[in-house]
Amino acid sequence: MALISTWFFVFLIASLIIYYILPIKIRYVALCLSSAVYMYFAGGILGTIVLASFVILGILFAKIMQSQFFSGEARSGLKRLVYIISMLLPVAALLLFKYINPFGIEAPMGIAFYLMTFMGFMTDAYQGAIREKISPVGAGLIIGFFPMMTSGPIVRYGENATNIKEGHKFCYINILHGIQRILWGTFKKLIISERCAVIVNTVYAAPDTFSSAFLVFAIFAFVLQLYTDFSGCMDIVVGAAEMFGIKLPENFDTPFFSRNVSEFWRRWHITLGAWLKDYVMYPVLHSELFRKFKKACKNKIGKKHGEKPALYLSMFISWTIIGYWHGGSLKYIFGVGWWFLAIIVLGELLSPFFGWIKRVLKIRTNNTSYHIFESLRTLMFVGVGLSFFRAASFSVGIDYWKCIFTNAQNQKGMLFSNDIYSLGLDLQDILVLIVAFIILLLVSIIQYKNAKKGTSVRGWLDQQNLVFRWTVYIILIFAVVIFGKYGQGYNAADFIYQGF
Amino acid sequence: MKNTVKTIVKSVSFLLIVAIIWCAITLWVRPTDQMTIYEEPDNTVDMLMVGSSAWYTFWAPMASYEACGYTSFNYAQGGMPADLMKYCIIETLKHQKPSLVCIDARTFVYRAENTVYITEDGKEYLKDNYVRTVSDTMPLSLNRMKMILDISPKLEDPLSNFADLLFYHDEWKQAMNKGTVVKGRDYTKGFDIHTKTTAYDKPDDMSGITAELELPESAEAALRDLLDYCSKQEFKTIFVALPVASEDDEMKMQYNYMSRICSEYGIPMIDSNDYSDEIGLNYETDFDDETHANYNGTTKFTAWFSLYVMKNYPLADRRGQEGYEFWDEDLSKWNGLLDAVFPDRVAGNTNENGGGN
């Protein structure tokens, strides 16, 4: 049951009806049942068993670690052992299903996402970060609430459990906003992402037959494809949850307006970045070993720069894990991990030099044009990294870049000529893509500007007159239905991040 | 309370607007190359032929009109599943009052072989393309909804049958360019002219076989459902097994079985394969393929069946009647078509090259 399928929407409506029919105190029952049914139909028996096992284990381990029995110093070793086991199990499951896979079984749906939530939950329980008594229902739902199952977001018990498990009153605005988000998500996925996918697949299938201009164009098409795919998926997930009155954390915050790569990663897949920072980077940085390392570095190279090696090393570990999490292969470790680490570290090391250039050339940095320049520069770095993400392997990614530097004058060369049709889209599809991209850009600008003021696009839309609002909704609905790439003769691909 | 009512009214109004636009766009992107009985003026069709493609190659309504003055129409689609016929009749009755409904019996015998498929897990489904040619050319009505609802357990993707815009949405590019295709009254009245000739040996005479062979359970269920419906209507019904170039024992025995079931409901059935000599069928020259006639076969069958109807179900001669002038207009277009397809044709004669009366 894919997130964009008629069955999912029928299932969602049925779940909502059951949820709001039940008395408010036991509405969580509808969520638990829906989640179990969804997992069974979308993830099969194995997926259901694995998820159910981790839900039960999560509740059990968290309860044990929170119990009075382990509260004293005397039993801290035992508590630590429980924690280590609770962390080893998901790591083992990930290795077993995703990276080693000795039985050739397809990894259970969404395993990489809910196990991150699971591990975060275990760590919070171990560290005593969860003050309130752990609720089995809350614990079960932060791991297995059905909209989050396929692609996250990765949530934390403390911030989300109560909100998910408590019954929410029926609220027209929640339903309306949820539908808006789902509609916007399907617009991004079916109109933009699926069209970009045609271009990207065509070029990546035979990069040696395209000119450098097309190859570079395809990289940016992939960036757009990935963004609209993943953020579209998140819109559907967040929108579906919102219809139950549940507020899930956002995973995207207009990432392409970022001024540098660090900022980009704070705005792109936010919950994964936050998870790694909270559960990997900072704990590593504050570990005994790293403290000693920091101290040794300070003694050797001085106070000013002494902290940097430990920081970079902890970042290296985090970025490697980010890459590894996407998939065991080098293309992810380099393309989503090390490349960005290199840009961040280099940017920091060279910042005095860049500062000097700005001073000498008297470049004004506090204006829109410089912001645009920085955003485009960030986009370029992101594009380079993600070009490896899309390639079949790291070596294929290298070959792709070789083609970029050697195919300057190739067969299919001119972007603004009939050669454009060799990318797999006809004129009508290209026009639809351009118009949809402009709409996305305009909405993103409004989103970015409103975020600064603390408002949202939906808030802005809510303030408009009924005729305008309805016109927008109707255009969106029929744009998706008519121009969406799905159904007859074309099956919309699954979400890219659903594969992780 | 006031706010709740306001919200409900607003939501319903919005959904209504969406539904209206949805229907309009559906009609815009739906296939337009199949003209239907729904374009005919009300209450002008006296005889309705319902079934598979066999009807539209064997029965030429305009030829029958020219000879006998009967107004008939082939509500026939290639591979029309037997399960849909009842709904086609119901939909037609909203605008027409046929005195006689002729049902293609072959549809039931061929159902298992042609119009359904069995999945690996043993589930029987109707072939989507055959369902769509019927459901997607039917007006957006409650009857259509009921039809899809009733057959939905036999459909793999019932949702896109309910909302056919989801299925045809990708046709928007073609829809934008289809200005040349004109919807309107079909002057052939659902006929499709076939001119190819495939020669066959004359099959053995099966008329002596009286044994019966059961239909598959689902085909029989569809048959009984249709018989039950037809037996309660004002119009008369007849089941017609149209000629095939190779009727075998099994088929004959299934027709016998069908015939007995029909008689339980007081509805007659005729196996025209038993009358091939009377019809004058020449198996070397009158078939396009095993199951379809070319125009030679059409003229022979149409002439024979027109006489059969004249003897058993006297229908009104509408030639020259007030309100039927458009049939004469259509007749001249029809003759124009025949002149174009068979430039050497002489009225009343057939040639040996697939057609031309």
PDB file of C-alpha atoms in Angstrom, chain A residues 6-7 10 172 195 426 428-429 432 466 469-470 473-474 477-478 481-488, chain B residues 7 10-11 13-14 17-18 21-22 25 28 158-159 165-173 176-177:
ATOM      1  CA  THR A   6      -6.008   5.148  -3.879  1.00  0.00           C
ATOM      2  CA  TRP A   7      -5.929   2.361  -1.322  1.00  0.00           C
ATOM      3  CA  VAL A  10      -9.210   4.984   1.377  1.00  0.00           C
ATOM      4  CA  TYR A 172     -12.102  20.949  10.788  1.00  0.00           C
ATOM      5  CA  ARG A 195       8.966  14.071 -14.604  1.00  0.00           C
ATOM      6  CA  ASP A 426       7.787  15.756 -24.843  1.00  0.00           C
ATOM      7  CA  GLN A 428       3.813  19.289 -23.100  1.00  0.00           C
ATOM      8  CA  ASP A 429       5.579  17.500 -20.261  1.00  0.00           C
ATOM      9  CA  VAL A 432       4.143  21.210 -17.223  1.00  0.00           C
ATOM     10  CA  LEU A 466     -12.984  31.928  -0.111  1.00  0.00           C
ATOM     11  CA  ARG A 469      -8.715  29.632  -1.671  1.00  0.00           C
ATOM     12  CA  TRP A 470     -11.124  27.316  -3.437  1.00  0.00           C
ATOM     13  CA  TYR A 473      -7.455  23.989  -4.090  1.00  0.00           C
ATOM     14  CA  ILE A 474      -9.339  23.084  -7.253  1.00  0.00           C
ATOM     15  CA  ILE A 477      -6.514  18.869  -7.171  1.00  0.00           C
ATOM     16  CA  PHE A 478      -6.985  18.760 -10.923  1.00  0.00           C
ATOM     17  CA  VAL A 481      -5.188  14.290 -11.183  1.00  0.00           C
ATOM     18  CA  ILE A 482      -4.577  15.319 -14.793  1.00  0.00           C
ATOM     19  CA  PHE A 483      -0.878  16.115 -14.982  1.00  0.00           C
ATOM     20  CA  GLY A 484       0.314  13.662 -12.349  1.00  0.00           C
ATOM     21  CA  LYS A 485       2.435  10.814 -13.633  1.00  0.00           C
ATOM     22  CA  TYR A 486       0.627   7.715 -12.443  1.00  0.00           C
ATOM     23  CA  GLY A 487      -1.726   5.042 -13.588  1.00  0.00           C
ATOM     24  CA  GLN A 488      -2.309   3.933 -17.163  1.00  0.00           C
TER      25      GLN A 488
ATOM     26  CA  THR B   7     -18.602  24.127   7.751  1.00  0.00           C
ATOM     27  CA  LYS B  10     -19.103  24.771   2.754  1.00  0.00           C
ATOM     28  CA  SER B  11     -17.538  21.321   2.549  1.00  0.00           C
ATOM     29  CA  SER B  13     -20.506  22.794  -1.763  1.00  0.00           C
ATOM     30  CA  PHE B  14     -16.801  22.425  -2.384  1.00  0.00           C
ATOM     31  CA  ILE B  17     -17.947  21.788  -7.380  1.00  0.00           C
ATOM     32  CA  VAL B  18     -15.064  19.316  -7.497  1.00  0.00           C
ATOM     33  CA  ILE B  21     -15.477  19.639 -12.681  1.00  0.00           C
ATOM     34  CA  TRP B  22     -14.377  16.023 -12.297  1.00  0.00           C
ATOM     35  CA  ILE B  25     -12.977  16.641 -17.356  1.00  0.00           C
ATOM     36  CA  TRP B  28     -13.297  15.508 -21.998  1.00  0.00           C
ATOM     37  CA  PRO B 158     -12.276  -1.186  -9.387  1.00  0.00           C
ATOM     38  CA  LEU B 159     -11.401   2.285  -8.128  1.00  0.00           C
ATOM     39  CA  LEU B 165     -10.463  10.064 -15.012  1.00  0.00           C
ATOM     40  CA  LEU B 166      -7.746   8.387 -12.953  1.00  0.00           C
ATOM     41  CA  PHE B 167      -7.322   5.919 -15.795  1.00  0.00           C
ATOM     42  CA  TYR B 168      -7.514   8.304 -18.711  1.00  0.00           C
ATOM     43  CA  HIS B 169      -5.844  11.326 -17.121  1.00  0.00           C
ATOM     44  CA  ASP B 170      -2.759  10.886 -19.272  1.00  0.00           C
ATOM     45  CA  GLU B 171      -4.929  11.438 -22.345  1.00  0.00           C
ATOM     46  CA  TRP B 172      -4.977  15.178 -21.742  1.00  0.00           C
ATOM     47  CA  LYS B 173      -2.399  15.702 -24.445  1.00  0.00           C
ATOM     48  CA  MET B 176      -6.223  18.849 -26.348  1.00  0.00           C
ATOM     49  CA  ASN B 177      -5.558  17.866 -29.941  1.00  0.00           C
TER      50      ASN B 177
END
